[in-house]
Coordinates of C-alpha atoms in Angstrom, one line a residue:
Chain Y
M1 CA -1.7 21.6 38.1
S2 CA 1.3 21.9 35.9
D3 CA 1.6 23.4 32.4
K4 CA 1.3 20.7 29.8
V5 CA 1.9 23.1 26.9
I6 CA 3.7 26.4 26.9
I7 CA 3.7 28.6 23.8
K8 CA 5.9 31.7 23.9
N9 CA 6.1 34.5 21.4
L10 CA 5.1 32.2 18.5
N11 CA 5.2 33.7 15.1
K12 CA 4.5 32.0 11.8
S13 CA 4.5 33.2 8.2
F14 CA 3.7 31.6 4.9
P15 CA 5.4 32.7 1.7
G16 CA 2.7 34.7 -0.3
N17 CA 2.5 36.6 -3.5
N18 CA 3.7 39.9 -1.9
G19 CA 6.4 38.5 0.4
Q20 CA 5.7 36.8 3.6
L21 CA 2.1 36.4 4.8
R22 CA 1.8 36.5 8.6
V23 CA -0.6 33.9 9.9
L24 CA 0.3 33.8 13.6
S25 CA 1.5 36.9 15.4
D26 CA 3.0 36.8 18.9
I27 CA 1.0 33.9 20.4
N28 CA 1.4 33.3 24.1
L29 CA -0.6 30.5 25.7
S30 CA -0.2 28.0 28.5
I31 CA -2.3 24.9 28.8
Q32 CA -2.7 23.1 32.1
E33 CA -2.7 19.4 32.4
G34 CA -6.2 18.0 32.3
Q35 CA -7.8 21.1 30.9
I36 CA -9.9 21.5 27.8
V37 CA -9.0 24.6 25.9
S38 CA -11.1 25.8 23.0
V39 CA -9.6 28.0 20.4
I40 CA -12.2 29.9 18.4
G41 CA -11.9 32.2 15.5
G42 CA -13.1 32.9 12.0
S43 CA -11.6 31.4 8.9
G44 CA -8.0 32.5 8.3
C45 CA -7.2 33.3 11.9
G46 CA -4.5 30.7 12.0
K47 CA -6.2 28.5 14.6
S48 CA -5.7 25.3 12.5
T49 CA -2.1 26.3 11.9
L50 CA -1.6 26.7 15.6
L51 CA -2.9 23.2 16.1
R52 CA -0.6 21.8 13.4
I53 CA 2.3 23.4 15.1
L54 CA 1.3 21.9 18.5
A55 CA 1.0 18.5 16.7
G56 CA 4.5 18.8 15.3
L57 CA 3.2 18.6 11.7
D58 CA 4.4 22.1 11.0
T59 CA 7.8 23.0 12.5
D60 CA 8.7 26.1 10.4
Y61 CA 8.0 28.8 12.9
Q62 CA 9.7 31.4 15.2
G63 CA 9.2 31.3 19.0
E64 CA 8.9 28.5 21.5
V65 CA 6.5 25.7 21.7
L66 CA 7.0 23.3 24.6
F67 CA 5.2 20.1 25.4
D68 CA 6.0 18.6 28.8
G69 CA 8.9 21.1 28.9
K70 CA 10.5 19.9 25.6
P71 CA 10.3 21.6 22.2
V72 CA 7.9 20.1 19.7
T73 CA 9.9 18.9 16.7
K74 CA 7.8 16.2 15.1
P75 CA 4.5 14.3 15.5
T76 CA 4.4 11.6 18.1
R77 CA 1.8 9.2 19.5
E78 CA 1.8 11.2 22.7
K79 CA 0.0 13.9 20.8
G80 CA -3.3 12.5 19.5
I81 CA -5.0 14.4 16.7
I82 CA -8.6 14.3 15.5
F83 CA -8.9 15.9 12.1
Q84 CA -12.1 17.4 10.6
D85 CA -12.2 14.5 8.2
H86 CA -12.2 11.2 10.1
R87 CA -9.1 10.2 8.1
L88 CA -9.7 6.4 8.4
L89 CA -8.0 4.3 5.8
P90 CA -10.9 3.3 3.5
W91 CA -9.4 -0.1 2.9
L92 CA -9.3 -1.1 6.5
T93 CA -12.2 -2.0 8.8
A94 CA -12.9 0.0 12.0
E95 CA -10.9 -2.5 14.0
E96 CA -8.0 -2.7 11.5
N97 CA -7.8 1.1 11.4
I98 CA -7.2 1.2 15.1
R99 CA -4.7 -1.7 14.9
F100 CA -2.9 0.2 12.2
S101 CA -2.2 3.1 14.5
L102 CA -0.9 1.1 17.4
P103 CA 2.8 0.5 18.0
G104 CA 4.2 -3.0 17.5
D105 CA 4.9 -3.8 21.1
V106 CA 1.4 -3.3 22.6
P107 CA 0.3 -6.3 24.6
D108 CA -3.2 -7.7 23.9
K109 CA -4.2 -5.4 21.1
N110 CA -7.6 -7.0 20.6
A111 CA -8.8 -6.2 24.1
L112 CA -7.5 -2.6 23.8
I113 CA -9.2 -2.1 20.5
Q114 CA -12.4 -3.6 21.8
H115 CA -12.3 -1.4 24.9
Y116 CA -12.0 1.8 22.9
L117 CA -14.6 0.8 20.3
D118 CA -17.0 0.1 23.2
L119 CA -16.1 3.4 24.8
V120 CA -17.2 5.3 21.7
G121 CA -20.3 3.2 21.4
L122 CA -19.3 1.2 18.4
A123 CA -19.5 -2.4 19.7
G124 CA -20.6 -4.5 16.8
F125 CA -19.1 -2.4 14.1
E126 CA -15.6 -3.8 14.4
K127 CA -15.6 -5.4 10.9
T128 CA -17.2 -2.4 9.1
Y129 CA -15.5 -0.4 6.4
P130 CA -15.5 3.4 6.7
K131 CA -17.6 3.7 3.6
Q132 CA -20.4 1.8 5.4
L133 CA -20.3 4.0 8.4
S134 CA -22.1 7.4 8.8
G135 CA -20.0 10.5 9.3
G136 CA -20.5 10.6 13.0
M137 CA -19.7 6.9 13.5
A138 CA -16.5 7.2 11.4
Q139 CA -15.5 10.2 13.5
R140 CA -16.0 8.1 16.6
V141 CA -13.7 5.4 15.2
A142 CA -11.1 8.2 14.8
V143 CA -11.6 9.2 18.4
A144 CA -11.2 5.6 19.5
R145 CA -8.1 5.4 17.4
A146 CA -6.5 8.4 19.0
L147 CA -7.4 7.3 22.5
A148 CA -6.1 3.8 22.1
N149 CA -2.7 5.3 21.7
K150 CA -3.0 6.7 25.2
P151 CA -2.0 10.3 24.2
K152 CA -1.0 12.8 26.8
I153 CA -2.8 15.5 24.9
L154 CA -5.7 15.4 22.3
L155 CA -5.7 18.0 19.6
L156 CA -9.0 18.4 17.8
D157 CA -9.2 20.3 14.6
E158 CA -12.8 21.2 14.0
P159 CA -13.7 17.6 14.8
F160 CA -17.4 17.9 14.5
G161 CA -17.5 20.6 11.8
A162 CA -18.6 18.2 9.1
L163 CA -21.4 16.6 11.1
D164 CA -25.1 17.5 11.2
A165 CA -26.3 19.6 14.2
I166 CA -27.9 16.7 16.1
T167 CA -25.0 14.3 15.7
K168 CA -22.7 17.1 16.6
I169 CA -24.4 17.7 20.0
S170 CA -24.3 14.0 20.9
M171 CA -20.7 13.8 19.9
Q172 CA -19.9 16.8 22.1
D173 CA -21.6 15.2 25.1
E174 CA -19.7 11.9 24.4
L175 CA -16.4 13.8 24.3
L176 CA -17.2 15.3 27.7
S177 CA -18.2 11.9 29.2
I178 CA -14.9 10.4 27.8
W179 CA -13.1 13.3 29.5
D180 CA -14.9 12.5 32.8
K181 CA -13.5 8.9 32.6
E182 CA -10.1 9.9 31.3
P183 CA -9.3 13.6 32.1
I184 CA -6.9 14.1 29.3
T185 CA -5.6 17.5 28.2
M186 CA -7.4 18.7 25.0
V187 CA -7.1 21.6 22.6
L188 CA -10.1 22.1 20.5
V189 CA -10.1 24.3 17.4
T190 CA -13.5 25.4 16.3
H191 CA -15.5 28.1 14.7
D192 CA -18.6 27.3 16.7
I193 CA -19.0 29.6 19.7
D194 CA -21.5 27.3 21.4
E195 CA -19.2 24.4 21.0
A196 CA -16.2 26.3 22.3
I197 CA -18.0 27.4 25.5
Y198 CA -19.8 24.1 26.1
L199 CA -16.6 22.0 25.8
G200 CA -13.9 24.3 26.9
H201 CA -12.7 25.1 30.4
R202 CA -11.0 28.0 28.8
V203 CA -11.9 29.8 25.6
V204 CA -9.2 31.4 23.5
V205 CA -10.6 33.9 21.0
M206 CA -8.5 34.6 18.0
T207 CA -8.8 37.2 15.3
P208 CA -7.4 37.1 11.7
R209 CA -4.8 38.9 9.6
P210 CA -2.5 38.3 11.3
G211 CA -3.8 35.6 13.6
R212 CA -3.5 36.8 17.2
I213 CA -5.1 36.0 20.5
K214 CA -7.7 38.7 21.4
G215 CA -8.8 37.3 24.7
I216 CA -8.8 34.3 27.0
Y217 CA -11.9 33.5 29.1
D218 CA -12.3 31.0 31.9
V219 CA -15.6 29.2 31.7
E220 CA -17.0 28.3 35.0
L221 CA -20.2 26.5 34.2
N222 CA -22.1 24.2 36.5
I223 CA -21.4 20.5 36.1
P224 CA -23.2 18.9 34.3
K225 CA -22.8 21.6 31.7
S226 CA -25.8 23.2 30.2
R227 CA -26.2 24.6 26.8
T228 CA -29.1 26.9 27.6
G229 CA -28.6 28.1 31.2
L230 CA -27.9 31.6 32.3
D231 CA -24.2 31.1 32.8
F232 CA -23.8 29.8 29.3
I233 CA -25.6 32.8 27.8
K234 CA -23.6 35.2 29.8
I235 CA -20.3 33.8 28.7
K236 CA -21.6 33.6 25.1
E237 CA -22.3 37.3 25.2
V238 CA -18.9 38.1 26.4
V239 CA -17.3 36.0 23.6
F240 CA -19.7 37.5 21.1
Q241 CA -18.7 41.0 22.0
E242 CA -15.1 40.0 21.7
F243 CA -15.7 39.0 18.1
F244 CA -18.0 41.6 16.9
G245 CA -17.3 44.5 19.2
A246 CA -19.6 46.0 21.8
S247 CA -21.4 48.2 19.2
G248 CA -21.3 45.8 16.3
S249 CA -23.0 42.9 18.1
P250 CA -25.8 41.7 15.8
F251 CA -27.8 40.4 18.8
I252 CA -29.2 42.1 21.8
Y253 CA -29.4 40.0 24.9
N254 CA -31.9 41.0 27.5
I255 CA -30.8 39.2 30.6
Chain B
M1 CA -28.1 -14.5 -6.1
K2 CA -27.0 -11.2 -7.5
F3 CA -25.4 -12.6 -10.5
F4 CA -28.7 -13.8 -11.9
K5 CA -30.5 -10.6 -11.4
N6 CA -32.4 -9.6 -14.5
K7 CA -30.1 -6.8 -15.5
T8 CA -27.0 -9.1 -15.6
L9 CA -28.8 -11.7 -17.5
R10 CA -30.1 -9.2 -20.1
F11 CA -26.6 -7.8 -20.5
W12 CA -25.2 -11.3 -21.2
L13 CA -27.9 -12.1 -23.6
I14 CA -27.4 -8.9 -25.6
S15 CA -23.6 -9.5 -25.6
L16 CA -24.2 -12.9 -27.3
I17 CA -26.1 -11.4 -30.2
L18 CA -23.1 -10.2 -32.3
P19 CA -21.0 -13.4 -32.0
L20 CA -24.0 -15.5 -32.9
A21 CA -24.8 -13.2 -35.9
L22 CA -21.2 -13.5 -37.1
L23 CA -21.3 -17.2 -36.8
G24 CA -24.7 -17.3 -38.6
A25 CA -23.3 -15.1 -41.4
W26 CA -20.3 -17.4 -41.7
K27 CA -22.5 -20.5 -41.9
G28 CA -24.8 -18.7 -44.3
A29 CA -22.0 -17.9 -46.7
D30 CA -21.0 -21.6 -46.5
L31 CA -24.5 -22.7 -47.4
L32 CA -24.6 -20.3 -50.3
G33 CA -21.4 -21.9 -51.6
M34 CA -19.3 -18.7 -51.2
L35 CA -16.4 -20.3 -49.2
K36 CA -13.4 -22.0 -50.7
P37 CA -11.8 -24.4 -48.3
Y38 CA -8.3 -23.2 -48.9
T39 CA -9.0 -19.6 -48.1
M40 CA -11.9 -19.8 -45.7
P41 CA -13.1 -23.1 -44.1
K42 CA -16.6 -23.8 -42.9
P43 CA -17.3 -23.3 -39.2
E44 CA -17.6 -27.1 -38.6
S45 CA -14.1 -27.8 -39.9
V46 CA -12.6 -25.5 -37.3
I47 CA -14.4 -27.6 -34.6
D48 CA -13.3 -30.8 -36.4
T49 CA -9.7 -29.6 -36.3
A50 CA -10.0 -28.7 -32.6
V51 CA -11.4 -32.2 -31.8
E52 CA -8.7 -33.8 -34.0
L53 CA -5.9 -32.0 -32.3
A54 CA -7.3 -32.5 -28.8
A55 CA -7.7 -36.3 -29.5
A56 CA -4.1 -36.4 -30.6
G57 CA -3.1 -34.8 -27.3
K58 CA -1.6 -31.8 -29.0
L59 CA -4.1 -29.0 -28.3
H60 CA -3.6 -28.8 -24.6
V61 CA 0.2 -29.0 -25.0
H62 CA 0.1 -25.9 -27.2
V63 CA -2.3 -24.0 -24.9
L64 CA -0.5 -24.9 -21.7
S65 CA 2.9 -24.1 -22.9
S66 CA 1.8 -20.6 -24.0
I67 CA -0.1 -20.0 -20.7
L68 CA 2.8 -21.2 -18.6
L69 CA 5.3 -19.0 -20.4
V70 CA 3.0 -16.0 -20.1
L71 CA 2.5 -16.6 -16.4
K72 CA 6.2 -16.9 -15.8
G73 CA 7.0 -13.7 -17.6
F74 CA 4.1 -11.9 -16.2
L75 CA 5.0 -12.8 -12.6
L76 CA 8.5 -11.6 -13.1
A77 CA 7.2 -8.4 -14.5
L78 CA 4.8 -8.0 -11.6
A79 CA 7.5 -8.4 -9.0
A80 CA 9.9 -6.0 -10.8
G81 CA 7.1 -3.5 -11.5
L82 CA 5.9 -3.5 -7.9
I83 CA 9.3 -3.1 -6.3
L84 CA 10.6 -0.6 -8.8
G85 CA 7.3 1.2 -8.8
V86 CA 7.1 1.6 -5.1
L87 CA 10.7 2.9 -5.0
I88 CA 10.1 5.4 -7.8
G89 CA 6.6 6.4 -6.4
L90 CA 8.0 7.2 -3.0
S91 CA 11.3 8.8 -3.7
K92 CA 11.9 11.8 -5.9
R93 CA 15.6 10.9 -6.3
I94 CA 15.0 7.4 -7.5
E95 CA 12.3 8.8 -9.8
A96 CA 14.8 11.2 -11.3
F97 CA 17.4 8.4 -11.7
F98 CA 15.0 6.3 -13.8
E99 CA 12.9 8.9 -15.5
L100 CA 14.8 9.4 -18.7
T101 CA 15.6 5.7 -19.2
V102 CA 12.0 4.6 -18.7
Q103 CA 10.7 7.3 -21.0
I104 CA 13.0 6.2 -23.8
F105 CA 12.5 2.4 -23.4
K106 CA 8.7 2.7 -23.0
P107 CA 7.8 3.5 -26.6
I108 CA 9.9 0.6 -28.0
P109 CA 7.4 -2.2 -28.7
P110 CA 8.4 -5.4 -27.0
I111 CA 8.3 -7.3 -30.3
A112 CA 11.0 -4.9 -31.6
W113 CA 13.3 -6.7 -29.1
I114 CA 12.8 -10.1 -30.8
P115 CA 16.0 -9.9 -33.0
L116 CA 18.2 -8.9 -30.1
A117 CA 16.5 -11.3 -27.7
I118 CA 17.2 -14.2 -30.0
L119 CA 20.8 -13.1 -30.5
W120 CA 21.4 -12.8 -26.8
L121 CA 19.2 -15.5 -25.3
G122 CA 18.8 -18.0 -28.1
I123 CA 15.5 -19.3 -29.5
E124 CA 14.5 -21.2 -26.4
D125 CA 12.1 -20.0 -23.8
K126 CA 14.5 -17.4 -22.3
S127 CA 14.2 -15.0 -25.2
K128 CA 10.4 -15.4 -25.2
L129 CA 10.3 -14.8 -21.5
Y130 CA 12.2 -11.6 -21.9
I131 CA 9.8 -10.3 -24.5
I132 CA 6.8 -11.2 -22.3
F133 CA 8.5 -9.6 -19.3
L134 CA 9.0 -6.3 -21.2
G135 CA 5.5 -6.4 -22.5
A136 CA 4.0 -6.7 -19.0
L137 CA 6.5 -4.5 -17.2
F138 CA 5.8 -1.1 -18.5
P139 CA 2.0 -1.0 -17.9
I140 CA 2.4 -2.4 -14.4
L141 CA 5.3 -0.1 -13.5
L142 CA 3.7 3.1 -14.8
N143 CA 0.4 2.3 -13.1
V144 CA 2.1 1.5 -9.8
I145 CA 3.9 4.9 -9.9
S146 CA 0.9 6.9 -10.8
G147 CA -1.3 5.0 -8.3
I148 CA 1.1 5.8 -5.5
K149 CA 1.3 9.5 -6.6
N150 CA -2.5 9.8 -6.5
I151 CA -2.8 8.6 -2.9
D152 CA -4.2 11.4 -0.8
R153 CA -1.3 13.0 1.1
K154 CA -3.4 13.2 4.2
Y155 CA -2.9 9.4 4.7
F156 CA 0.9 9.9 4.8
E157 CA 0.3 12.6 7.4
L158 CA -1.8 10.2 9.4
A159 CA 1.0 7.6 9.3
K160 CA 3.4 10.3 10.5
V161 CA 1.2 11.1 13.4
Y162 CA 1.1 7.5 14.5
E163 CA 4.8 6.9 13.8
V164 CA 4.1 4.1 11.4
P165 CA 7.3 2.4 10.3
G166 CA 8.3 2.1 6.6
M167 CA 7.3 -1.5 5.8
K168 CA 3.9 -1.1 7.5
L169 CA 3.4 2.1 5.6
I170 CA 4.1 0.3 2.3
F171 CA 1.8 -2.6 3.0
R172 CA -1.0 -0.8 4.8
V173 CA -1.1 2.6 3.0
V174 CA 0.9 2.6 -0.2
L175 CA 0.0 -0.6 -1.9
P176 CA -3.7 -0.7 -0.9
G177 CA -4.0 3.0 -1.7
A178 CA -2.6 2.5 -5.2
L179 CA -4.4 -0.9 -5.7
P180 CA -7.2 0.3 -8.0
E181 CA -4.6 1.7 -10.5
I182 CA -2.2 -1.2 -9.9
M183 CA -5.0 -3.6 -10.9
T184 CA -5.5 -1.6 -14.1
G185 CA -1.8 -1.9 -14.8
I186 CA -1.8 -5.6 -14.1
R187 CA -4.8 -6.2 -16.5
V188 CA -3.1 -4.3 -19.3
G189 CA 0.2 -6.0 -18.5
L190 CA -1.2 -9.5 -18.7
G191 CA -3.0 -8.6 -21.9
N192 CA 0.3 -7.3 -23.4
A193 CA 2.1 -10.4 -22.2
W194 CA -0.4 -12.6 -24.0
V195 CA 0.0 -10.6 -27.2
C196 CA 3.8 -10.9 -26.8
V197 CA 3.8 -14.7 -26.3
V198 CA 1.9 -15.1 -29.5
A199 CA 4.2 -12.8 -31.5
A200 CA 7.3 -14.5 -30.0
E201 CA 6.0 -18.0 -30.7
M202 CA 5.2 -17.1 -34.3
I203 CA 8.9 -16.3 -34.9
A204 CA 10.7 -19.0 -33.1
S205 CA 9.0 -21.9 -31.5
V206 CA 7.9 -25.5 -31.8
T207 CA 5.0 -25.3 -29.4
G208 CA 2.3 -22.8 -28.2
V209 CA -0.7 -21.2 -29.8
G210 CA 1.5 -18.8 -31.8
Y211 CA 3.3 -21.8 -33.2
L212 CA 0.0 -23.4 -34.1
L213 CA -0.9 -20.3 -36.0
T214 CA 2.3 -20.2 -38.1
Y215 CA 2.1 -24.0 -38.5
G216 CA -1.4 -23.7 -39.9
R217 CA -0.2 -21.0 -42.3
S218 CA 2.7 -23.2 -43.6
L219 CA 0.3 -26.1 -44.2
S220 CA -2.1 -23.7 -45.9
R221 CA -4.8 -24.7 -43.4
P222 CA -6.9 -21.7 -42.6
D223 CA -9.0 -23.8 -40.2
M224 CA -6.0 -24.3 -38.0
V225 CA -5.2 -20.6 -38.2
I226 CA -8.7 -19.6 -37.2
L227 CA -8.7 -22.2 -34.4
A228 CA -5.4 -20.7 -33.1
M229 CA -6.8 -17.1 -33.3
L230 CA -10.0 -18.1 -31.5
L231 CA -7.9 -19.8 -28.8
I232 CA -5.8 -16.7 -28.3
G233 CA -8.9 -14.5 -28.1
I234 CA -10.8 -16.8 -25.7
I235 CA -7.9 -17.5 -23.3
G236 CA -7.1 -13.8 -23.3
K237 CA -10.6 -13.0 -22.3
V238 CA -10.8 -15.7 -19.6
M239 CA -7.5 -14.4 -18.0
D240 CA -8.8 -10.9 -18.0
D241 CA -12.1 -12.0 -16.4
G242 CA -10.0 -13.8 -13.7
L243 CA -8.1 -10.6 -12.9
K244 CA -11.3 -8.6 -12.9
F245 CA -12.7 -10.9 -10.3
V246 CA -9.5 -10.7 -8.2
S247 CA -9.5 -7.0 -8.5
K248 CA -13.1 -6.9 -7.2
M249 CA -12.3 -9.1 -4.3
L250 CA -9.3 -7.0 -3.3
T251 CA -11.1 -3.7 -3.5
K252 CA -14.2 -4.8 -1.6
W253 CA -13.9 -1.8 0.7
N254 CA -14.5 0.4 -2.3
N255 CA -17.7 -1.4 -3.6
G256 CA -20.2 1.5 -3.6
E257 CA -22.4 0.1 -0.9
E258 CA -24.7 2.4 1.0
A259 CA -23.8 3.3 4.6
L260 CA -25.3 0.8 7.0
V261 CA -26.5 3.6 9.3
R262 CA -27.1 7.2 8.6

């Protein structure tokens, strides 16, 4: 498989009170086509900034960020983004929100919109306004909107962070089943260790001040993935130790 | 139907108390012999005057000519306010270009333009149209600008992600996003336009409710003056109600309904 995204020596600073504040320090990462990569870290580790740079929403950085071999300079439809907030236009219905995102020259928009609303399990809610949808449903519309644009990569910025635990779990499973049908490259930024391991083929652990990559782990879980199996717990422990250090781990696993 | 729910009905009944009390006091003063016909007529004579003017086919001419004039001036102001407002709201440079001029012209009351308007445009409809236009323009313009500035930046970011072209951005994000404030501006603007038409008609006109008012004064007929005032008030309220309804229809998405599913 080829590298979809290549990040080389990426550095990023924000102007702060005492000169420049370094948010990303020497990030190197390659993402293969069709892979789901989770980026996990505490607040302020620069993981969302990294995603915004990948999306082309932030272009003020040093280093190299290549997408399909070309430098990322601006946002495009090829790079779908799911934000933490669903970011649906409140004055448009579910259907109209997806239509809004599509380019003018797409043939048979109605069928396309219907297909993706069905895919995320929202058949029957075409004419519903975002205010009338629950948080999980609104986020599904956002997923349908991103997918309808046939992106080559899907960038997810804590997509389920605002949802309750139960909804979150079912959304994670749905995301995996969508990936089974359309194995699209995904980068998922999260602060939830379970989510990172459950969804990711690779887990990138980042630490703050300045944000840097501390380790990258391949997750080889059985398919279908399990949230409670031995493999899951083993990897979770490794990631935990990466975060809190071998001695500082607040939990003791007895496997 | 929702409209007839008890709360709404109660609200309307309560709102009727004060007008009826005023009317009662007026009639009471009449019965006690406190009114002199040449300063304050009795309530019935206002109705008589209305019937008399309507029968002579004059009432609706006055009313329609004022309303038509207001609508013309208002629609011109709406078009100008929307176009200019969108340009200023979206571009810092255009905003800088207009900022000082708008700030200086804004505090000048539209009726202060009457002398110049008559000199430049004559005493016909054109000068009145100009006054009405100015009266409606500023509230609309300023609300369009602030409405656009208050749109959450994240929607512009979204439009960037989906490479939404300019015109689609204006019609799908900018105007709907600013709509609640635009509607406020439109309501204030139409109210102002109505005030302006009356003022302009009082100074130079041969028709309209403002003319009816000055005509009543020159004939020393307070019943006609009061009739004109009541017409102005009632028509103003009905126009505002119409806009309130339009506004509610246009912002249906924002009507605080509970989520269908939780």
